[in-house]
Short mmCIF file of C-alpha atoms in Angstrom, two decimals:
data_model
loop_
_atom_site.label_atom_id
_atom_site.label_comp_id
_atom_site.label_asym_id
_atom_site.label_seq_id
_atom_site.Cartn_x
_atom_site.Cartn_y
_atom_site.Cartn_z
CA MET A 1 28.17 -72.51 6.74
CA ARG A 2 28.31 -68.99 5.25
CA SER A 3 26.39 -66.05 6.73
CA VAL A 4 24.36 -64.09 3.97
CA ARG A 5 21.89 -61.38 4.72
CA PRO A 6 19.97 -59.23 2.27
CA VAL A 7 20.98 -55.62 1.88
CA ALA A 8 18.98 -53.31 -0.53
CA GLY A 9 17.73 -56.17 -2.56
CA ALA A 10 21.29 -57.97 -2.99
CA ALA A 11 22.95 -60.60 -1.10
CA VAL A 12 26.03 -59.58 0.91
CA GLY A 13 28.33 -62.19 2.42
CA ARG A 14 30.86 -61.76 5.13
CA ALA A 15 33.30 -60.09 2.93
CA GLY A 16 30.65 -57.43 2.01
CA ARG A 17 30.57 -58.32 -1.70
CA LEU A 18 27.40 -57.58 -3.74
CA ARG A 19 26.07 -60.49 -5.57
CA GLY A 20 23.52 -61.29 -8.35
CA ALA A 21 21.05 -58.81 -9.73
CA GLY A 22 21.68 -56.23 -7.00
CA ALA A 23 25.06 -55.45 -8.33
CA ALA A 24 23.71 -55.01 -11.81
CA VAL A 25 20.99 -52.74 -10.54
CA ALA A 26 23.32 -50.65 -8.49
CA ALA A 27 25.73 -50.21 -11.45
CA ALA A 28 22.89 -49.35 -13.90
CA ALA A 29 21.58 -46.67 -11.40
CA ALA A 30 24.89 -45.24 -11.06
CA LEU A 31 25.40 -44.88 -14.92
CA LEU A 32 21.95 -43.58 -15.26
CA SER A 33 22.58 -40.78 -12.79
CA LEU A 34 25.80 -39.82 -14.48
CA ALA A 35 24.08 -39.79 -17.79
CA ALA A 36 21.26 -37.66 -16.49
CA CYS A 37 23.73 -34.92 -15.56
CA ASP A 38 23.27 -31.76 -17.52
CA PRO A 39 26.43 -29.83 -17.72
CA TRP A 40 26.11 -26.19 -16.98
CA HIS A 41 27.45 -23.67 -19.52
CA CYS A 42 27.40 -20.40 -17.60
CA SER A 43 27.41 -17.22 -19.61
CA PHE A 44 27.99 -15.43 -16.31
CA GLU A 45 26.87 -15.38 -12.76
CA SER A 46 24.27 -13.22 -11.04
CA HIS A 47 23.16 -13.29 -7.35
CA GLY A 48 24.99 -16.60 -6.92
CA ALA A 49 23.34 -18.22 -9.85
CA CYS A 50 24.94 -19.61 -13.05
CA VAL A 51 23.04 -17.82 -15.88
CA GLU A 52 23.02 -19.68 -19.11
CA PHE A 53 21.57 -18.72 -22.47
CA GLU A 54 20.90 -21.27 -25.23
CA SER A 55 21.18 -18.38 -27.62
CA PRO A 56 23.31 -15.77 -25.98
CA PRO A 57 22.53 -12.09 -26.33
CA ALA A 58 24.96 -10.13 -28.45
CA ASP A 59 26.23 -8.08 -25.57
CA LEU A 60 26.69 -10.39 -22.62
CA GLU A 61 27.99 -7.54 -20.32
CA ALA A 62 24.67 -5.66 -20.93
CA ALA A 63 22.76 -8.91 -20.31
CA ARG A 64 24.62 -9.42 -17.09
CA ALA A 65 23.62 -5.84 -15.93
CA ARG A 66 20.03 -6.58 -16.91
CA MET A 67 20.02 -9.83 -15.16
CA ASP A 68 21.49 -8.39 -12.03
CA ARG A 69 18.82 -5.69 -11.98
CA LEU A 70 15.98 -8.17 -12.72
CA LEU A 71 17.00 -10.39 -9.81
CA GLU A 72 17.56 -7.35 -7.70
CA LEU A 73 13.79 -6.62 -8.20
CA GLU A 74 12.45 -10.18 -8.35
CA LEU A 75 14.27 -11.91 -5.47
CA PRO A 76 12.84 -9.57 -2.86
CA PHE A 77 9.25 -10.23 -4.17
CA TRP A 78 9.61 -13.92 -2.81
CA ASP A 79 11.84 -12.74 0.19
CA LEU A 80 14.93 -14.25 -1.37
CA HIS A 81 18.41 -12.78 -1.54
CA SER A 82 20.45 -15.34 -3.53
CA LEU A 83 20.23 -18.25 -5.80
CA SER A 84 23.62 -19.83 -4.81
CA GLY A 85 24.28 -23.13 -6.35
CA TRP A 86 21.44 -22.91 -8.86
CA ARG A 87 21.29 -22.26 -12.55
CA ILE A 88 18.98 -20.01 -14.49
CA GLN A 89 18.65 -21.41 -17.92
CA TYR A 90 17.09 -19.38 -20.77
CA ARG A 91 16.08 -21.70 -23.66
CA ASP A 92 14.58 -21.02 -27.19
CA THR A 93 11.95 -23.89 -27.05
CA THR A 94 9.10 -25.07 -24.91
CA GLU A 95 10.40 -28.70 -25.34
CA TYR A 96 12.08 -29.44 -22.05
CA VAL A 97 11.58 -32.41 -19.85
CA CYS A 98 10.36 -31.28 -16.45
CA TYR A 99 9.42 -34.29 -14.42
CA LEU A 100 6.29 -35.61 -16.21
CA ALA A 101 5.93 -32.71 -18.66
CA THR A 102 7.74 -32.56 -21.98
CA ARG A 103 6.75 -29.02 -22.98
CA ASN A 104 6.62 -26.03 -20.71
CA GLU A 105 7.27 -22.35 -20.31
CA GLY A 106 9.29 -22.83 -17.17
CA CYS A 107 10.51 -25.60 -14.89
CA THR A 108 11.97 -25.52 -11.41
CA ASP A 109 14.08 -28.63 -11.24
CA TYR A 110 15.09 -29.41 -7.60
CA ILE A 111 17.28 -32.28 -8.73
CA GLN A 112 19.31 -30.39 -11.17
CA HIS A 113 19.09 -27.07 -9.26
CA THR A 114 17.89 -25.34 -12.33
CA LEU A 115 15.19 -22.76 -13.19
CA SER A 116 14.82 -23.35 -16.84
CA LEU A 117 12.80 -20.75 -18.80
CA HIS A 118 11.50 -20.52 -22.39
CA VAL A 119 12.15 -17.08 -23.95
CA PRO A 120 9.15 -16.33 -26.27
CA GLU A 121 10.16 -16.07 -29.83
CA ASP A 122 8.39 -12.73 -30.14
CA SER A 123 9.95 -11.18 -26.99
CA GLY A 124 11.99 -8.69 -29.09
CA GLY A 125 15.18 -9.57 -27.26
CA CYS A 126 13.63 -9.20 -23.83
CA PHE A 127 14.65 -12.30 -22.04
CA GLU A 128 13.17 -10.73 -18.86
CA ALA A 129 9.79 -11.57 -20.23
CA ALA A 130 10.36 -15.24 -19.48
CA GLU A 131 8.64 -16.50 -16.41
CA LEU A 132 11.49 -16.20 -13.92
CA LEU A 133 9.24 -14.40 -11.46
CA HIS A 134 7.01 -17.50 -11.47
CA GLU A 135 9.82 -20.09 -11.19
CA LEU A 136 11.21 -18.17 -8.31
CA GLY A 137 7.91 -18.77 -6.67
CA HIS A 138 8.14 -22.60 -7.13
CA TYR A 139 11.79 -22.24 -5.90
CA LYS A 140 10.71 -20.40 -2.77
CA LEU A 141 7.38 -22.09 -2.05
CA GLY A 142 8.00 -25.59 -3.28
CA ASP A 143 4.39 -25.48 -4.42
CA PRO A 144 3.80 -27.13 -7.87
CA THR A 145 0.00 -26.81 -7.66
CA HIS A 146 -0.07 -23.16 -6.95
CA SER A 147 -2.15 -23.57 -3.86
CA ASN A 148 -0.18 -20.94 -1.83
CA PRO A 149 -2.04 -17.52 -1.68
CA ARG A 150 1.12 -15.73 -2.69
CA TRP A 151 0.54 -16.82 -6.24
CA LYS A 152 -2.31 -14.33 -6.70
CA ASP A 153 0.12 -11.45 -6.57
CA VAL A 154 2.40 -12.53 -9.47
CA GLU A 155 0.58 -11.13 -12.52
CA ALA A 156 0.05 -7.73 -10.87
CA ALA A 157 3.74 -7.36 -10.07
CA PHE A 158 5.14 -8.61 -13.32
CA ALA A 159 4.90 -5.60 -15.48
CA GLY A 160 6.40 -3.19 -12.87
CA ILE A 161 9.39 -5.47 -12.41
CA VAL A 162 10.08 -6.35 -16.09
CA TRP A 163 9.15 -3.29 -18.28
CA ASP A 164 7.04 -0.65 -16.61
CA ARG A 165 9.96 1.09 -14.95
CA PRO A 166 12.27 3.96 -16.14
CA ASP A 167 15.40 1.72 -16.07
CA ALA A 168 13.86 -1.24 -18.01
CA PRO A 169 15.53 -2.21 -21.19
CA ALA A 170 14.16 -0.24 -24.16
CA GLU A 171 13.32 -3.47 -26.08
CA CYS A 172 11.03 -4.47 -23.13
CA ARG A 173 9.44 -1.17 -22.81
CA ALA A 174 8.83 -1.14 -26.59
CA ARG A 175 7.51 -4.71 -26.91
CA TYR A 176 5.30 -4.91 -23.75
CA LYS A 177 4.23 -1.23 -23.07
CA ALA A 178 0.43 -1.76 -23.34
CA ILE A 179 0.44 -5.24 -21.66
CA TYR A 180 -0.45 -5.29 -17.99
CA GLU A 181 -2.43 -8.40 -17.48
CA GLY A 182 -3.36 -11.75 -18.94
CA MET A 183 0.11 -13.19 -19.85
CA TRP A 184 1.23 -14.51 -16.41
CA VAL A 185 -2.03 -15.77 -14.94
CA VAL A 186 -1.34 -18.55 -12.43
CA GLY A 187 -4.20 -21.12 -12.21
CA THR A 188 -4.32 -22.13 -8.56
CA ASP A 189 -4.35 -25.89 -7.73
CA ALA A 190 -3.04 -26.69 -11.16
CA LEU A 191 0.49 -27.30 -12.73
#
């Protein structure tokens, strides 16, 4: 008589072989996980993160310096120092699958280790205007419903970090100079 015991929904004999539907399910899951991989195409690295542009800026060295400065200002806001092993992805569209949502301005994907951000079409070349400060909050707090009281400070800090400072990119200062509220309002207890 042969000994067989169930393991993860499949039958395993003394030799440890998977049998039946369990093997098919395991194989399908493995293929799906490989198919779901989103290869990173880093334009450069900043503060340990792979920075990727769907539509790269004309001057990548200038973009790198701007990104370094932006993270130098935004990371401390959330008491962060590095994004090592993560990707910051700037994209041209709001169409992006983020868990259950198919359209969004930003997504913090803990599975792919990606902060994916829509750069508004009317940003005037100011990729800094994407909601990176917001997504860093999700990264730090792990709070998808914005229930942490720290969210209330994001809108007030945004202008000073992105364009209301002497060393901000000229295109950001020109495009957003009169805007100080209303663009990055965080609704608490909501996605």
